[in-house]
XYZ file of C-alpha atoms in Angstrom:
655
model
C 0.000 0.000 0.000
C 2.857 2.384 0.793
C 4.376 1.828 -2.665
C 0.998 2.411 -4.329
C 0.494 5.614 -2.302
C 3.913 6.930 -3.278
C 3.312 6.048 -6.928
C -0.010 7.927 -7.029
C 0.608 10.780 -4.600
C 4.402 11.027 -4.515
C 6.864 10.670 -1.645
C 6.731 12.566 1.641
C 8.581 15.837 2.192
C 11.818 15.991 4.173
C 10.867 18.303 7.037
C 14.485 18.623 8.153
C 15.252 20.429 4.889
C 15.117 24.201 5.595
C 14.009 24.749 1.986
C 10.985 22.478 2.274
C 8.540 25.377 2.682
C 9.835 26.972 -0.524
C 8.604 23.858 -2.276
C 5.059 24.098 -0.953
C 4.631 27.891 -1.129
C 3.998 29.647 -4.425
C 4.842 32.909 -6.155
C 2.664 35.274 -8.175
C 2.318 33.331 -11.426
C 1.847 29.943 -9.765
C -0.637 31.434 -7.288
C -2.629 32.936 -10.153
C -2.799 29.584 -11.914
C -3.673 27.765 -8.679
C -6.293 30.265 -7.467
C -7.385 32.209 -10.524
C -9.191 29.460 -12.355
C -12.512 30.252 -10.689
C -12.606 33.835 -12.008
C -11.290 32.763 -15.399
C -13.905 30.036 -15.480
C -16.562 32.687 -14.962
C -15.623 33.954 -18.428
C -17.284 30.790 -19.736
C -20.625 30.900 -17.916
C -20.766 34.451 -16.484
C -21.334 36.390 -19.733
C -23.773 33.686 -20.874
C -25.846 34.048 -17.686
C -25.725 37.845 -17.949
C -26.708 37.741 -21.625
C -29.661 35.430 -21.016
C -30.843 37.525 -18.069
C -30.866 40.597 -20.337
C -33.602 38.908 -22.370
C -32.020 39.889 -25.680
C -32.146 43.621 -24.864
C -28.770 44.982 -25.943
C -29.194 48.130 -23.858
C -29.703 46.026 -20.730
C -26.631 43.952 -21.658
C -24.440 47.067 -21.988
C -25.562 48.687 -18.721
C -25.441 45.439 -16.722
C -22.093 44.515 -18.292
C -20.489 47.853 -17.390
C -21.902 47.561 -13.866
C -20.478 44.057 -13.608
C -16.968 45.138 -14.619
C -17.086 48.066 -12.187
C -18.235 45.754 -9.377
C -15.434 43.327 -10.197
C -12.911 46.150 -9.710
C -14.518 47.310 -6.437
C -14.658 43.821 -4.921
C -11.080 43.061 -6.011
C -9.874 46.228 -4.282
C -11.941 45.401 -1.178
C -10.376 41.944 -0.882
C -6.913 43.397 -1.455
C -7.492 45.677 1.535
C -8.631 42.652 3.541
C -5.264 41.014 2.831
C -3.467 44.119 4.132
C -5.397 44.132 7.416
C -5.514 40.338 7.901
C -2.267 39.000 6.377
C -2.383 35.535 7.976
C -5.118 34.014 5.826
C -8.646 32.885 6.511
C -10.173 35.679 4.412
C -13.712 36.638 5.305
C -13.810 34.108 8.145
C -10.815 35.691 9.899
C -12.098 39.221 9.292
C -15.542 38.354 10.642
C -14.088 36.613 13.687
C -12.101 39.713 14.646
C -14.621 42.401 13.696
C -18.149 40.943 13.624
C -18.304 38.183 16.249
C -18.463 34.395 16.468
C -21.830 33.864 14.771
C -21.003 36.057 11.763
C -17.613 34.342 11.402
C -19.250 30.923 11.429
C -21.759 31.938 8.765
C -18.899 33.236 6.611
C -16.737 30.159 7.200
C -19.471 27.611 6.516
C -20.569 29.499 3.390
C -16.946 29.552 2.184
C -16.629 25.788 2.631
C -19.888 25.258 0.752
C -18.677 27.706 -1.877
C -15.466 25.710 -2.378
C -17.263 22.406 -2.914
C -19.909 23.952 -5.172
C -17.215 25.731 -7.157
C -15.745 22.341 -8.019
C -19.184 20.956 -8.924
C -20.192 23.947 -11.089
C -16.836 23.992 -12.838
C -16.729 20.317 -13.771
C -20.384 20.286 -14.879
C -19.813 23.382 -17.043
C -16.622 21.804 -18.367
C -18.517 18.706 -19.483
C -21.265 20.847 -21.065
C -18.716 22.944 -22.958
C -17.010 19.800 -24.230
C -20.381 18.329 -25.247
C -20.931 21.293 -27.604
C -18.155 20.039 -29.887
C -18.251 16.295 -29.193
C -20.577 13.679 -30.750
C -24.216 13.606 -29.609
C -23.777 10.344 -27.676
C -21.523 12.186 -25.244
C -24.565 13.659 -23.449
C -25.372 10.322 -21.762
C -21.956 10.282 -20.077
C -22.154 13.780 -18.554
C -22.756 12.751 -14.941
C -20.101 9.970 -14.839
C -17.647 12.286 -16.598
C -18.264 15.034 -14.036
C -17.662 12.662 -11.129
C -14.512 11.315 -12.793
C -13.159 14.860 -13.137
C -13.807 15.536 -9.430
C -11.810 12.407 -8.545
C -8.994 13.306 -10.959
C -8.615 16.800 -9.499
C -8.685 15.460 -5.936
C -5.793 13.089 -6.713
C -3.847 15.881 -8.444
C -4.207 18.100 -5.372
C -3.257 15.281 -3.016
C 0.077 15.257 -4.832
C 0.562 18.962 -3.984
C -0.439 22.434 -5.199
C 2.595 22.916 -7.431
C 2.118 19.519 -9.024
C -1.522 20.303 -9.811
C -0.506 23.692 -11.256
C 2.016 22.043 -13.577
C -0.866 19.987 -14.962
C -3.146 23.001 -15.452
C -0.776 25.760 -16.653
C -0.924 24.787 -20.376
C -4.727 24.964 -20.185
C -4.602 28.598 -19.092
C -2.297 29.528 -21.949
C -4.528 27.756 -24.464
C -7.668 29.457 -23.142
C -6.327 33.003 -22.992
C -4.414 32.656 -26.260
C -7.288 31.193 -28.284
C -9.823 33.752 -27.045
C -7.552 36.740 -27.543
C -6.505 35.633 -31.049
C -9.896 34.547 -32.387
C -12.063 37.230 -30.771
C -9.448 39.932 -31.232
C -9.228 39.251 -34.957
C -13.018 39.049 -35.282
C -13.629 42.273 -33.362
C -11.050 44.067 -35.468
C -13.151 43.239 -38.536
C -16.433 44.286 -36.864
C -15.110 47.207 -34.801
C -17.585 49.635 -36.327
C -20.569 47.680 -34.986
C -19.664 48.248 -31.333
C -20.016 52.092 -31.260
C -23.327 51.758 -33.100
C -24.577 49.244 -30.519
C -23.495 51.469 -27.613
C -25.063 54.561 -29.217
C -28.383 52.692 -29.488
C -28.473 51.930 -25.736
C -30.530 55.013 -24.662
C -33.137 54.368 -27.349
C -33.402 50.682 -26.417
C -33.778 51.494 -22.722
C -36.436 54.087 -23.537
C -38.323 51.538 -25.624
C -38.073 48.987 -22.788
C -39.355 51.590 -20.308
C -42.262 52.294 -22.618
C -43.143 48.596 -22.713
C -42.671 47.762 -19.004
C -42.632 51.126 -17.286
C -39.630 52.740 -15.612
C -39.771 50.357 -12.645
C -40.000 47.325 -14.928
C -37.049 48.481 -17.041
C -34.968 49.139 -13.922
C -35.938 45.738 -12.561
C -34.764 44.053 -15.771
C -31.394 45.805 -15.556
C -30.969 44.981 -11.860
C -31.966 41.350 -12.453
C -29.424 40.972 -15.264
C -26.749 42.637 -13.115
C -27.556 40.346 -10.175
C -27.584 37.209 -12.310
C -24.064 38.104 -13.406
C -23.007 37.426 -9.817
C -21.479 34.155 -10.973
C -18.706 36.260 -12.520
C -17.219 37.348 -9.167
C -16.770 33.922 -7.616
C -13.143 33.309 -6.710
C -12.207 36.854 -5.690
C -11.811 35.708 -2.093
C -9.302 32.996 -3.056
C -6.235 35.150 -2.396
C -7.307 36.223 1.091
C -8.184 32.613 1.985
C -5.013 31.099 0.533
C -2.421 33.471 2.027
C -0.611 30.690 3.966
C 0.655 29.127 0.732
C 1.879 32.417 -0.793
C 5.583 33.180 -0.823
C 7.013 35.919 1.383
C 6.414 38.825 1.477
C 2.849 37.554 1.452
C 1.010 40.877 1.211
C 3.025 42.026 -1.808
C 2.620 38.624 -3.476
C -1.136 38.788 -2.810
C -1.467 42.284 -4.307
C 0.355 41.330 -7.495
C -1.603 38.108 -7.802
C -4.884 40.008 -7.416
C -3.976 42.187 -10.411
C -3.783 39.054 -12.555
C -6.666 37.355 -10.767
C -9.162 40.137 -11.537
C -7.528 41.946 -14.463
C -7.302 39.103 -16.983
C -10.930 37.937 -16.489
C -12.140 41.549 -16.706
C -10.376 41.896 -20.063
C -11.777 38.624 -21.396
C -15.309 39.289 -20.132
C -15.226 42.716 -21.762
C -14.070 41.176 -25.054
C -16.790 38.485 -24.940
C -19.538 41.017 -24.192
C -18.220 43.207 -27.012
C -18.421 40.134 -29.233
C -22.074 39.646 -28.307
C -22.743 43.225 -29.431
C -20.592 43.159 -32.557
C -22.114 39.902 -33.841
C -25.605 40.535 -32.434
C -25.583 37.319 -30.387
C -28.858 36.817 -28.531
C -29.905 34.011 -26.160
C -31.197 30.814 -27.801
C -32.478 27.914 -25.660
C -30.065 24.979 -25.592
C -27.109 26.838 -27.151
C -24.427 28.513 -24.991
C -23.984 32.124 -26.068
C -20.209 31.692 -26.261
C -20.697 28.802 -28.677
C -23.062 30.938 -30.775
C -20.486 33.739 -30.767
C -17.691 31.533 -32.056
C -19.977 30.008 -34.675
C -20.678 33.491 -36.055
C -16.984 34.274 -35.963
C -16.350 31.085 -37.942
C -19.066 31.969 -40.449
C -17.242 35.218 -41.102
C -14.125 33.221 -41.948
C -15.927 31.528 -44.840
C -16.008 27.940 -43.582
C -13.336 25.304 -44.051
C -10.816 23.868 -41.608
C -9.805 27.271 -40.247
C -13.416 28.107 -39.418
C -13.956 24.774 -37.666
C -10.807 25.287 -35.610
C -11.948 28.814 -34.699
C -14.958 27.220 -32.985
C -13.478 23.984 -31.662
C -10.217 25.255 -30.137
C -11.687 28.042 -27.953
C -14.618 25.890 -26.818
C -12.377 22.960 -25.896
C -10.043 25.424 -24.169
C -13.066 26.706 -22.221
C -13.912 23.157 -21.187
C -10.350 22.526 -20.073
C -10.096 25.877 -18.291
C -13.004 24.958 -16.063
C -10.726 22.333 -14.539
C -8.658 25.278 -13.327
C -11.803 26.853 -11.913
C -12.394 23.674 -9.939
C -8.773 23.830 -8.778
C -9.570 27.026 -6.869
C -12.032 25.123 -4.692
C -9.403 22.522 -3.844
C -6.913 25.231 -2.841
C -9.393 27.472 -1.044
C -11.671 25.024 0.775
C -9.057 23.117 2.808
C -7.570 26.409 4.060
C -10.950 27.519 5.415
C -11.561 24.070 6.899
C -8.145 24.306 8.560
C -8.944 27.719 10.046
C -12.269 26.426 11.419
C -10.581 23.299 12.802
C -7.821 25.360 14.453
C -10.566 27.278 16.278
C -12.164 23.927 17.220
C -15.323 24.425 15.185
C -14.500 21.308 13.166
C -12.577 18.106 13.998
C -8.892 18.898 14.541
C -7.798 16.449 11.870
C -8.997 18.909 9.227
C -6.196 21.309 10.202
C -3.467 18.714 9.684
C -1.244 18.088 6.705
C 0.003 14.771 5.415
C 3.594 13.809 4.683
C 3.533 15.807 1.442
C 2.409 18.895 3.383
C -0.997 18.999 1.721
C -4.297 19.179 3.677
C -5.478 15.742 2.579
C -8.582 15.524 4.865
C -9.769 18.937 3.632
C -9.195 18.030 -0.016
C -11.200 14.828 0.388
C -14.054 16.673 2.136
C -14.232 19.270 -0.663
C -14.339 16.420 -3.198
C -17.172 14.746 -1.252
C -19.200 17.990 -1.192
C -18.646 18.485 -4.927
C -19.546 14.913 -5.842
C -22.644 14.957 -3.610
C -23.894 18.223 -5.117
C -23.313 16.899 -8.628
C -25.231 13.691 -7.946
C -28.129 15.427 -6.145
C -28.624 17.864 -9.050
C -28.034 15.108 -11.643
C -25.319 17.210 -13.215
C -27.689 20.081 -14.090
C -25.976 23.478 -14.120
C -28.835 25.833 -13.172
C -29.644 24.425 -9.692
C -25.924 24.239 -8.942
C -25.492 27.892 -9.918
C -28.427 28.919 -7.729
C -26.845 27.460 -4.606
C -23.321 28.470 -5.619
C -23.980 32.171 -6.246
C -26.072 32.473 -3.085
C -23.329 30.924 -0.931
C -20.726 33.199 -2.537
C -22.633 36.373 -1.767
C -23.541 35.289 1.741
C -19.841 35.162 2.561
C -19.078 38.259 0.451
C -21.720 40.204 2.356
C -20.531 39.041 5.781
C -16.921 39.794 4.815
C -17.668 43.335 3.697
C -19.815 43.958 6.783
C -16.897 42.803 8.955
C -14.435 45.017 7.075
C -16.770 48.007 7.414
C -16.948 47.432 11.179
C -13.166 47.097 11.221
C -12.809 50.484 9.494
C -15.217 52.100 11.962
C -13.232 50.704 14.883
C -10.077 52.208 13.414
C -11.883 55.533 13.423
C -12.239 55.272 17.210
C -8.480 54.678 17.403
C -7.916 57.800 15.284
C -6.323 55.672 12.544
C -6.975 56.286 8.806
C -10.386 54.805 8.032
C -12.411 56.923 5.573
C -11.168 55.344 2.339
C -11.597 51.790 3.647
C -14.974 52.652 5.172
C -16.286 54.052 1.887
C -14.870 51.136 -0.123
C -16.365 48.403 2.060
C -19.649 50.285 2.440
C -20.096 50.420 -1.339
C -19.026 46.790 -1.677
C -21.545 45.742 0.991
C -24.368 47.577 -0.788
C -23.493 45.917 -4.112
C -23.390 42.492 -2.439
C -26.847 43.100 -0.943
C -28.273 44.026 -4.369
C -26.779 40.948 -6.028
C -27.875 38.612 -3.225
C -31.426 39.986 -3.294
C -31.595 39.692 -7.083
C -30.274 36.125 -6.987
C -32.751 35.116 -4.284
C -35.612 36.639 -6.287
C -34.605 34.703 -9.414
C -33.724 31.380 -7.768
C -35.891 31.191 -4.652
C -35.608 27.456 -4.049
C -31.829 27.476 -4.535
C -31.385 30.465 -2.238
C -33.563 28.871 0.453
C -31.635 25.584 0.218
C -28.343 27.458 0.553
C -29.427 29.356 3.643
C -30.646 26.115 5.252
C -27.331 24.399 4.502
C -25.335 27.302 5.938
C -27.506 27.421 9.068
C -27.175 23.655 9.577
C -23.405 23.819 9.093
C -23.059 26.686 11.576
C -25.167 24.802 14.143
C -22.983 21.699 13.759
C -19.821 23.812 14.123
C -21.137 25.379 17.332
C -21.983 21.927 18.723
C -18.451 20.704 17.943
C -16.894 23.761 19.622
C -19.012 23.304 22.747
C -18.051 19.630 22.878
C -14.342 20.374 22.580
C -14.667 22.936 25.380
C -16.574 20.476 27.569
C -13.989 17.716 27.046
C -11.132 20.141 27.816
C -12.826 21.162 31.074
C -13.389 17.505 31.947
C -9.709 16.742 31.320
C -8.708 19.575 33.656
C -11.053 18.220 36.340
C -9.608 14.703 35.969
C -6.091 16.126 36.177
C -6.921 18.115 39.310
C -8.338 15.026 40.983
C -5.263 12.992 40.120
C -2.694 15.613 41.120
C -2.523 14.805 44.879
C -1.736 11.152 44.140
C 1.536 12.145 42.483
C 3.041 13.280 45.762
C 5.906 15.735 46.080
C 9.652 15.363 46.456
C 11.552 17.743 48.741
C 14.437 17.962 46.273
C 13.352 17.384 42.634
C 15.957 15.581 40.534
C 17.817 17.607 37.912
C 16.643 17.855 34.321
C 18.203 15.267 32.009
C 18.381 14.710 28.263
C 16.454 11.848 26.629
C 19.768 10.154 25.732
C 20.843 10.196 29.384
C 17.628 8.483 30.449
C 17.760 5.961 27.610
C 21.266 4.954 28.680
C 20.218 4.138 32.258
C 20.064 0.542 33.398
C 16.868 1.087 35.360
C 13.533 0.810 33.524
C 12.060 4.016 32.147
C 8.609 5.069 30.996
C 8.012 6.885 27.709
C 4.914 8.997 28.181
C 3.270 9.756 24.808
C 1.460 13.084 24.909
C -1.000 13.991 22.211
C -2.786 17.321 22.074
C -4.391 17.073 25.524
C -1.448 17.503 27.913
C -3.749 17.872 30.942
C -4.179 14.105 30.891
C -0.462 13.734 31.680
C -1.247 14.504 35.304
C -3.604 11.537 35.342
C -0.667 9.503 34.056
C 1.542 10.696 36.882
C -0.922 9.310 39.403
C -0.982 6.041 37.460
C 2.810 5.911 37.242
C 3.098 6.695 40.938
C 2.006 3.119 41.637
C 4.864 1.840 39.464
C 7.538 4.298 40.561
C 9.491 1.781 42.599
C 12.595 1.057 40.587
C 11.585 3.381 37.738
C 14.629 5.210 36.402
C 12.842 8.156 34.850
C 10.201 9.394 32.432
C 10.598 10.677 28.858
C 7.772 12.886 27.621
C 7.455 12.236 23.887
C 5.512 14.631 21.682
C 5.180 15.898 18.117
C 5.357 19.460 16.813
C 2.964 19.310 13.888
C 3.368 21.220 10.648
C -0.324 21.927 10.211
C -2.298 24.308 7.986
C -1.506 27.208 10.324
C 2.197 26.507 10.782
C 3.164 26.140 7.112
C 3.855 29.864 6.772
C 7.618 29.963 7.115
C 10.524 28.475 9.027
C 10.219 31.055 11.812
C 6.580 30.108 12.330
C 7.561 26.443 12.579
C 10.251 27.236 15.149
C 7.780 29.294 17.179
C 5.349 26.368 17.115
C 8.112 24.032 18.322
C 9.023 26.412 21.167
C 5.383 26.544 22.270
C 5.095 22.763 22.172
C 8.347 22.267 24.081
C 7.172 24.690 26.778
C 3.977 22.642 27.188
C 5.973 19.433 27.630
C 8.525 21.051 29.959
C 5.685 22.154 32.246
C 4.591 18.518 32.511
C 8.205 17.439 33.021
C 8.423 19.721 36.053
C 5.417 17.912 37.529
C 7.188 14.601 36.980
C 10.312 15.884 38.732
C 8.267 17.180 41.647
C 6.891 13.638 41.916
C 10.464 12.474 42.501
C 11.307 11.048 39.075
C 13.940 12.236 36.586
C 12.268 13.549 33.447
C 13.281 14.613 29.933
C 11.446 15.969 26.890
C 11.756 14.449 23.401
C 10.172 16.416 20.557
C 10.070 15.764 16.812
C 8.757 17.901 13.961
C 6.369 16.179 11.603
C 3.207 16.464 9.550
C 1.383 13.248 10.485
C 0.792 12.837 14.235
C 0.813 9.028 14.177
C 3.855 8.578 11.915
C 5.885 11.236 13.725
C 5.164 9.917 17.220
C 5.743 6.286 16.225
C 9.123 7.141 14.686
C 10.162 9.109 17.777
C 9.190 6.334 20.210
C 10.895 3.684 18.062
C 14.092 5.725 18.088
C 13.993 6.138 21.878
C 13.336 2.434 22.501
C 15.681 1.024 19.874
C 18.714 0.382 22.156
C 17.134 0.205 25.602
C 19.226 -2.101 27.823
C 16.457 -2.582 30.426
C 12.686 -3.240 30.323
C 10.627 -0.122 29.704
C 7.023 0.827 29.164
C 5.370 3.164 26.684
C 2.221 4.797 28.022
C -0.478 6.554 26.015
C -3.918 7.888 26.863
C -7.367 7.447 25.492
C -9.978 9.845 26.792
C -13.499 8.486 26.754
C -16.129 11.246 26.874
C -19.642 10.082 26.197
C -23.115 11.401 25.688
C -22.780 13.854 22.753
C -24.075 13.256 19.237
C -20.940 14.790 17.697
C -18.514 12.471 19.528
C -18.124 10.060 16.561
C -16.875 12.991 14.450
C -14.260 13.979 17.035
C -12.960 10.566 18.086
C -9.550 9.678 16.621
C -8.248 6.861 18.907
C -4.685 8.028 18.387
C -3.323 5.991 21.316
C -4.939 2.764 20.119
C -3.583 3.195 16.589
C -0.128 4.045 17.964
C -0.241 0.939 20.151
C -0.962 -1.245 17.108
C 1.839 0.418 15.126
C 4.417 -0.059 17.914
C 3.376 -3.623 18.633
C 4.068 -4.516 14.999
C 7.572 -3.168 15.607
C 7.945 -5.258 18.781
C 7.578 -2.336 21.207
C 5.044 -2.876 24.038
C 2.687 -0.020 24.862
C 0.036 0.443 27.530
C -3.063 2.525 26.752
C -4.644 4.133 29.807
C -8.364 4.828 29.331
C -9.399 7.998 31.125
C -13.179 8.419 31.519
C -14.197 12.059 31.300
C -17.476 13.407 32.634
C -18.081 15.867 29.791
């Protein structure tokens, strides 16, 4: 199994290499490819949705299109400012947690997780639909299996690492941008005179629409088209969420990446909308407007092989590009899951990285959400878009509300705030308009989204309360056990692990997971065995998790914090009259790292020793199955296969 894993996912990283973080962090271009696919993918379905919502009214298309491009610029600037004020990642979730409170942060975080999974689902379904436009008719029957296969393929690519997945997707970006710029640029150059005429006719068309529907009806049509174009903005939050994987200096890297992230899609969307005007492309049921645009471009080329290529190459590039759009969900989602898990709103395992320093549990959860959404909607794009756009603008709205509150707080501190306050106030108003318009157009989808977000937030709160209850119970158990440890008038001196390993007398290796309070329960248990015991080694792991993979200094700080925790327990052991030492190892996987450390300590022991681990057993909560990991039991099995005995102490907790 290990050989198969390495063949599919690659070998583990060498965490002793000081350059290892350079190999998992990314610069501007790689970050754009890894995170910019969502916005680029909106060039495929965003203009189409906007064009259909305009109902064939070119005046509505022009006004809504200009409003969309302006909103794209405003939201991009707003998220750039978020990066400046919150440079450690987490995006809207982190901003809301600091400025708007726990409940708002949870709503933002849960909506972001849902957004990530739905982004993958929407992207792969749109990819399959775009490919179906140029493939044989029999392809339609395979749309759902093909979508699920693409979700699995992208999950495996991301389990190999972000840079590896980018290497797979970079040629797709070049093909997409190149084919659209060449084909549409050449076509628009030939029809350039039609665009000013179309723009000049906008006032007359709007007046005619107002005459037909009244001023309120005409305004409603424009607002609806503008709101339906909300699919275009998805992915703007990717940079603020994915800051931990950006190369230092992170803020400067994020700013430069945002220029590419928003600028290139804005250019392409503008070109596509101009193409709709120049070639008078109007919505036709069953035919994507981009496909109709390229068909008219090909007709202008006079037919033949060149004309067929002018249609096939850009459309296939669009289909392939949507794989990059799905990639954004696999980069973004696990980072938000990690932030929620670090704050104990989700199981802690979601904040951990595997041996390749990728958030494997988060990647798999995003894939499960995407696959489930695809199956439940039977691979239909419209219901997916309804839920997707609503979830996006729930988190956009909460994020901008949090940033507005943050600006107002800076006012009280007499810090510069007016520019940020105005920016986030305008962004919040635009988000409210788009969310209201989306909910009015897709009521069932909006209602389903809000129910999913509310259910997710309720589950997260239940998990947090359970973690808090178990922690309090562990402290109570430790306090009860403390008197049994006794006290020595003259504690023995601190020793190194090697010095204790070399002793003839038996020693105990105390394996400490994340709940060090239980060590005091162990001291009471070891007190009954202390006769003849030569000392205690406290073995622990300093994990390179989703929060720590931000630089070597951050890793060293995490190790110092972990060592201080273990040294505090070691002092308790010494006060109990036993020599004690601390053994710490850096690693990504808790089980692998701890097993390797214990095996190294026990390899050359000249006298019998015992390895002791703990299994806390809280009961009575519905969320307990989600939180239970049984680390000690799995470590015991691993060590026993290596011939190392281990005792697991079960500690009942009244939580």
